[in-house]
Tab-separated table of C-alpha atoms in Angstrom:
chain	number	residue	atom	x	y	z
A	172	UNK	CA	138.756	114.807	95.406
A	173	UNK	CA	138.422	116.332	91.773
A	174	UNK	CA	138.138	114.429	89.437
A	175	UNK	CA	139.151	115.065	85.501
A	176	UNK	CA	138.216	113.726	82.348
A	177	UNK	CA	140.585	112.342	80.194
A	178	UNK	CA	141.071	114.573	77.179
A	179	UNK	CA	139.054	112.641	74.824
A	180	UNK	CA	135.737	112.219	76.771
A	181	UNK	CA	133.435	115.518	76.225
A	182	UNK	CA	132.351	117.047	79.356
A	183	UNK	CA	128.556	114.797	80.506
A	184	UNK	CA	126.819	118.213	79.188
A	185	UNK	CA	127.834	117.648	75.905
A	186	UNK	CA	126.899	113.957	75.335
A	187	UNK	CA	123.515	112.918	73.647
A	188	UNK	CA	120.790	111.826	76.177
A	189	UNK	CA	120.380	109.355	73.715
A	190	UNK	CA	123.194	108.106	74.023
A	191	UNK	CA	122.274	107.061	77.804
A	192	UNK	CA	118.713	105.765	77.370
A	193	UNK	CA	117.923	101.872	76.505
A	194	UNK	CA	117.162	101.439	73.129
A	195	UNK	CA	113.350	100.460	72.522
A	196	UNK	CA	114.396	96.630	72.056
A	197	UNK	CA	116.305	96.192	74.791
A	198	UNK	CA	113.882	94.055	76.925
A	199	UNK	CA	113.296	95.796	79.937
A	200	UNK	CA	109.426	95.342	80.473
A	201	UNK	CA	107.178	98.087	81.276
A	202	UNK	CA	106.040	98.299	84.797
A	203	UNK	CA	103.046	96.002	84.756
A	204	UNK	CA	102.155	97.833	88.158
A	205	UNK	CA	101.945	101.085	86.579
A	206	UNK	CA	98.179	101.264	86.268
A	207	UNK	CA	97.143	100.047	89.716
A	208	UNK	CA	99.589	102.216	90.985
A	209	UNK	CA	97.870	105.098	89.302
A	210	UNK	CA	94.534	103.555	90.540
A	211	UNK	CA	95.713	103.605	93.946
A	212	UNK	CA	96.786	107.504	94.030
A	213	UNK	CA	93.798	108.015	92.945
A	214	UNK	CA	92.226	106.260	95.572
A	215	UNK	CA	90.130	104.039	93.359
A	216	UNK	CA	90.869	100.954	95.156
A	217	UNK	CA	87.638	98.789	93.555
A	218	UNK	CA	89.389	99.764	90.259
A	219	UNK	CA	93.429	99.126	91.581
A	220	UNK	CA	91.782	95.447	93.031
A	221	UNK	CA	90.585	94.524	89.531
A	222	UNK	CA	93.669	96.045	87.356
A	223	UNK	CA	95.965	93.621	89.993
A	224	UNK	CA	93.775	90.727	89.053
A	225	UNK	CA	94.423	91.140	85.419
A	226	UNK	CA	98.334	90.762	85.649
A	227	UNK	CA	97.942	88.539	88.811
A	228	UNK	CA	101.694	88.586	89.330
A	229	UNK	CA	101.518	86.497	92.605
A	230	UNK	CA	105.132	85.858	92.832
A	231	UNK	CA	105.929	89.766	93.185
A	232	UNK	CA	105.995	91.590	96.959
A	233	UNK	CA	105.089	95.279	95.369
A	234	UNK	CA	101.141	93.476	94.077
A	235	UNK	CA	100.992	91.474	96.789
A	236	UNK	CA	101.468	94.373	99.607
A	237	UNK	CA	99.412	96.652	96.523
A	238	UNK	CA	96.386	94.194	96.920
A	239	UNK	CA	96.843	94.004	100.381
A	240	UNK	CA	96.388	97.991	100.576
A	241	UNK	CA	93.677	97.947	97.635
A	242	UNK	CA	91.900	95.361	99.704
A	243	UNK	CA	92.091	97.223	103.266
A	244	UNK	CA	90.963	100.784	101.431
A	245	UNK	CA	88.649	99.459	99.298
A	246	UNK	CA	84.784	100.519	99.572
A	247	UNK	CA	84.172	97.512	101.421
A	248	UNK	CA	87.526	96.858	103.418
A	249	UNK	CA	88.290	93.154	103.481
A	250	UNK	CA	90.927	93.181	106.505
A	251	UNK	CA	91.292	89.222	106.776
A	252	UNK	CA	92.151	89.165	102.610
A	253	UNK	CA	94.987	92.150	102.866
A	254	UNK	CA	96.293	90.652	105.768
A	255	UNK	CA	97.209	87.345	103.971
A	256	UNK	CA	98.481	89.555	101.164
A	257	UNK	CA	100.709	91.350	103.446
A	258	UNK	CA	102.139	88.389	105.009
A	259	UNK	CA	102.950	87.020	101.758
A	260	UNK	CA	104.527	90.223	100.515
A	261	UNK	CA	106.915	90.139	103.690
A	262	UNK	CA	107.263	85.799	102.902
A	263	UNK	CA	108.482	86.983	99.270
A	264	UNK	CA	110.303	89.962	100.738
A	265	UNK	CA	111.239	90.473	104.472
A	266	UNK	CA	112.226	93.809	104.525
A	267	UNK	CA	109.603	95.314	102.188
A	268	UNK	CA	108.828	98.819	103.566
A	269	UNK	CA	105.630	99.288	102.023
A	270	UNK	CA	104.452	95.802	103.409
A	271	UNK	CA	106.195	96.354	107.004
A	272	UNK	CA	104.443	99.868	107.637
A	273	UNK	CA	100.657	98.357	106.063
A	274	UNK	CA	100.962	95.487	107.765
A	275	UNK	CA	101.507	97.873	110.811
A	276	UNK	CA	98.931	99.625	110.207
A	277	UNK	CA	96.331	96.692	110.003
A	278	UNK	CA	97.291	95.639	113.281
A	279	UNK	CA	96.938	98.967	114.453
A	280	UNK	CA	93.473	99.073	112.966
A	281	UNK	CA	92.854	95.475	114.993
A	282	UNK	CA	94.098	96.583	118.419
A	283	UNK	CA	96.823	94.814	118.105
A	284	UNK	CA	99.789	97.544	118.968
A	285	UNK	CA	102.286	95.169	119.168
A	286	UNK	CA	102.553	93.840	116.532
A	287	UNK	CA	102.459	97.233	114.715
A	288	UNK	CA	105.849	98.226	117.269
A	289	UNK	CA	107.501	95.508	115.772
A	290	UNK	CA	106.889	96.179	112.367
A	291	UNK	CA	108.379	99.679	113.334
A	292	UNK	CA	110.937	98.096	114.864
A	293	UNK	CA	111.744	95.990	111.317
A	294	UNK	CA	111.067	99.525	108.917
A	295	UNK	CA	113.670	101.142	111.498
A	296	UNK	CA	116.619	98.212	110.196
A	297	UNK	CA	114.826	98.346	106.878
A	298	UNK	CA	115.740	102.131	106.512
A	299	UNK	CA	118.921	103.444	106.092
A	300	UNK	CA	117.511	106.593	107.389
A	301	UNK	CA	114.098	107.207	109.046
A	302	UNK	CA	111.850	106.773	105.518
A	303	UNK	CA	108.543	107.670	104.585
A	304	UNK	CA	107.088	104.311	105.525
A	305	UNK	CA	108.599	104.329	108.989
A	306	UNK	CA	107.703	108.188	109.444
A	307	UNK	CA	104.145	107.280	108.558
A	308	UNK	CA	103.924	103.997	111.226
A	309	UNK	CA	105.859	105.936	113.747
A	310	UNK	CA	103.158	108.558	113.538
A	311	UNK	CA	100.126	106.033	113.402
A	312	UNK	CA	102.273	103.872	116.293
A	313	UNK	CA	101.642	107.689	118.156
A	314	UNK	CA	98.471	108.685	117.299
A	315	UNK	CA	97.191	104.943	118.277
A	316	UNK	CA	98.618	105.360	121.799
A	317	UNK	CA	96.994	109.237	122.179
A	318	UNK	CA	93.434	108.328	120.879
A	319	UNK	CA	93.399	104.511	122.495
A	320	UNK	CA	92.604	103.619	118.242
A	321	UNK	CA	93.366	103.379	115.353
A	322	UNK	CA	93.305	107.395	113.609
A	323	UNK	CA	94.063	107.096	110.167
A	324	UNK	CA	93.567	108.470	106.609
Protein backbone atom coordinates (compact mmCIF):
# COMPACT_ATOMS: atom_id res chain seq x y z
CA UNK A 1 0.00 0.00 0.00
CA UNK A 2 1.66 3.52 -0.70
CA UNK A 3 0.79 5.88 0.98
CA UNK A 4 0.90 9.87 0.00
CA UNK A 5 0.96 12.96 1.76
CA UNK A 6 -1.47 15.40 1.22
CA UNK A 7 0.04 18.37 -0.58
CA UNK A 8 0.38 20.56 2.32
CA UNK A 9 2.26 18.29 4.82
CA UNK A 10 6.24 18.47 4.07
CA UNK A 11 7.76 15.19 3.57
CA UNK A 12 8.79 13.73 7.76
CA UNK A 13 12.53 14.73 6.57
CA UNK A 14 11.75 18.12 6.42
CA UNK A 15 9.92 18.72 9.76
CA UNK A 16 11.79 20.08 12.93
CA UNK A 17 12.72 17.32 15.48
CA UNK A 18 11.55 19.81 17.66
CA UNK A 19 8.64 19.85 16.60
CA UNK A 20 8.19 16.04 17.81
CA UNK A 21 9.88 16.14 21.23
CA UNK A 22 7.83 17.06 24.62
CA UNK A 23 8.42 20.35 25.62
CA UNK A 24 10.53 20.59 28.99
CA UNK A 25 7.17 21.30 31.04
CA UNK A 26 5.23 18.80 29.91
CA UNK A 27 5.26 16.51 33.03
CA UNK A 28 6.58 13.39 32.04
CA UNK A 29 8.97 12.46 35.02
CA UNK A 30 12.40 11.32 34.56
CA UNK A 31 13.00 7.70 35.03
CA UNK A 32 13.55 7.51 38.76
CA UNK A 33 15.11 3.96 37.90
CA UNK A 34 17.67 5.39 35.78
CA UNK A 35 20.52 5.30 38.27
CA UNK A 36 20.06 1.80 39.70
CA UNK A 37 19.69 0.72 36.39
CA UNK A 38 23.08 2.11 35.58
CA UNK A 39 24.27 0.58 38.94
CA UNK A 40 23.12 -2.68 37.93
CA UNK A 41 25.04 -2.80 34.38
CA UNK A 42 27.64 -2.05 36.13
CA UNK A 43 27.28 -4.76 38.36
CA UNK A 44 27.46 -2.70 41.51
CA UNK A 45 24.62 -4.30 43.14
CA UNK A 46 25.58 -2.97 47.01
CA UNK A 47 25.35 0.46 45.25
CA UNK A 48 21.88 -0.41 42.85
CA UNK A 49 20.36 -1.89 46.57
CA UNK A 50 20.94 1.50 48.23
CA UNK A 51 20.01 3.93 45.10
CA UNK A 52 16.42 1.64 45.13
CA UNK A 53 16.08 2.45 48.77
CA UNK A 54 16.27 6.12 48.20
CA UNK A 55 13.19 6.32 45.75
CA UNK A 56 11.61 3.21 47.48
CA UNK A 57 8.91 3.09 44.82
CA UNK A 58 7.26 -0.10 46.30
CA UNK A 59 4.21 0.08 44.24
CA UNK A 60 6.31 -0.33 40.86
CA UNK A 61 7.15 -4.14 39.32
CA UNK A 62 10.51 -2.80 37.37
CA UNK A 63 12.21 -1.86 41.46
CA UNK A 64 10.65 -4.50 42.88
CA UNK A 65 12.04 -7.36 40.33
CA UNK A 66 15.40 -4.59 40.26
CA UNK A 67 15.81 -5.22 44.10
CA UNK A 68 15.00 -8.60 43.76
CA UNK A 69 18.07 -8.99 41.20
CA UNK A 70 20.28 -6.35 43.24
CA UNK A 71 19.54 -8.50 46.24
CA UNK A 72 20.33 -12.09 44.60
CA UNK A 73 23.79 -10.52 42.90
CA UNK A 74 24.74 -8.59 45.55
CA UNK A 75 28.21 -9.31 47.45
CA UNK A 76 26.37 -11.10 49.96
CA UNK A 77 23.32 -12.71 48.01
CA UNK A 78 20.21 -12.55 50.15
CA UNK A 79 18.03 -15.28 48.16
CA UNK A 80 15.00 -15.37 50.75
CA UNK A 81 14.77 -11.13 50.39
CA UNK A 82 14.79 -11.20 46.26
CA UNK A 83 12.53 -13.89 46.30
CA UNK A 84 9.76 -11.88 48.14
CA UNK A 85 10.67 -9.04 45.80
CA UNK A 86 10.09 -11.14 42.85
CA UNK A 87 6.86 -12.43 43.92
CA UNK A 88 5.67 -9.07 44.50
CA UNK A 89 6.89 -7.78 41.16
CA UNK A 90 4.80 -10.68 39.42
CA UNK A 91 1.62 -9.70 42.34
CA UNK A 92 1.94 -6.01 40.81
CA UNK A 93 2.56 -7.38 37.34
CA UNK A 94 1.86 -11.02 36.15
CA UNK A 95 3.46 -11.09 33.06
CA UNK A 96 6.62 -9.10 33.90
CA UNK A 97 9.46 -10.68 31.85
CA UNK A 98 12.22 -9.50 33.80
CA UNK A 99 10.51 -10.87 37.06
CA UNK A 100 9.28 -14.28 35.29
CA UNK A 101 12.90 -15.23 33.94
CA UNK A 102 14.72 -14.01 37.72
CA UNK A 103 12.34 -15.56 39.50
CA UNK A 104 13.29 -18.62 37.26
CA UNK A 105 16.41 -18.35 37.81
CA UNK A 106 16.25 -18.32 41.73
CA UNK A 107 14.50 -21.43 41.67
CA UNK A 108 16.94 -22.76 39.46
CA UNK A 109 19.64 -21.65 41.86
CA UNK A 110 17.38 -23.60 44.78
CA UNK A 111 16.92 -26.91 42.96
CA UNK A 112 13.78 -26.25 42.36
CA UNK A 113 13.46 -26.89 38.30
CA UNK A 114 10.01 -26.74 38.28
CA UNK A 115 9.17 -24.04 39.17
CA UNK A 116 11.77 -22.37 36.88
CA UNK A 117 9.78 -24.59 33.70
CA UNK A 118 6.87 -22.83 34.58
CA UNK A 119 8.12 -19.53 34.68
CA UNK A 120 9.38 -20.46 31.08
CA UNK A 121 6.30 -21.66 30.38
CA UNK A 122 4.63 -17.97 31.51
CA UNK A 123 7.81 -15.79 29.54
CA UNK A 124 6.80 -18.14 26.45
CA UNK A 125 2.80 -16.42 26.58
CA UNK A 126 4.51 -13.32 27.88
CA UNK A 127 6.52 -13.00 24.54
CA UNK A 128 5.20 -12.29 21.41
CA UNK A 129 8.26 -13.85 20.06
CA UNK A 130 10.95 -15.88 21.90
CA UNK A 131 12.61 -12.59 23.94
CA UNK A 132 15.69 -12.05 25.62
CA UNK A 133 14.31 -13.01 29.01
CA UNK A 134 12.89 -16.30 27.79
CA UNK A 135 16.16 -16.99 25.61
CA UNK A 136 18.16 -16.45 28.76
CA UNK A 137 15.77 -19.00 31.16
CA UNK A 138 15.47 -21.37 28.30
CA UNK A 139 19.24 -21.55 28.29
CA UNK A 140 19.67 -21.64 32.22
CA UNK A 141 16.34 -24.21 32.15
CA UNK A 142 19.25 -26.26 29.75
CA UNK A 143 22.29 -25.78 31.27
CA UNK A 144 20.51 -26.75 34.81
CA UNK A 145 19.43 -30.12 33.35
CA UNK A 146 23.23 -30.81 31.67
CA UNK A 147 25.28 -29.86 34.85
CA UNK A 148 22.49 -31.33 37.55
CA UNK A 149 22.87 -27.15 38.94
CA UNK A 150 22.46 -24.19 38.72
CA UNK A 151 25.46 -22.62 35.95
CA UNK A 152 25.06 -19.10 35.80
CA UNK A 153 26.73 -15.67 35.32
Amino acid sequence: MTRFLAPWCPPPALVPASRWTLPPDSGRRPDALATARELVASKRFDAAIESLREVNDTGSADWQNLMGYSLRRSKTPDVAAAQKHYDTALRIDPNHRGALAYSGELALMKGDLPTAEQRLARLDKACARKCSEYLDLEDAVKRYKVNGKYVGW
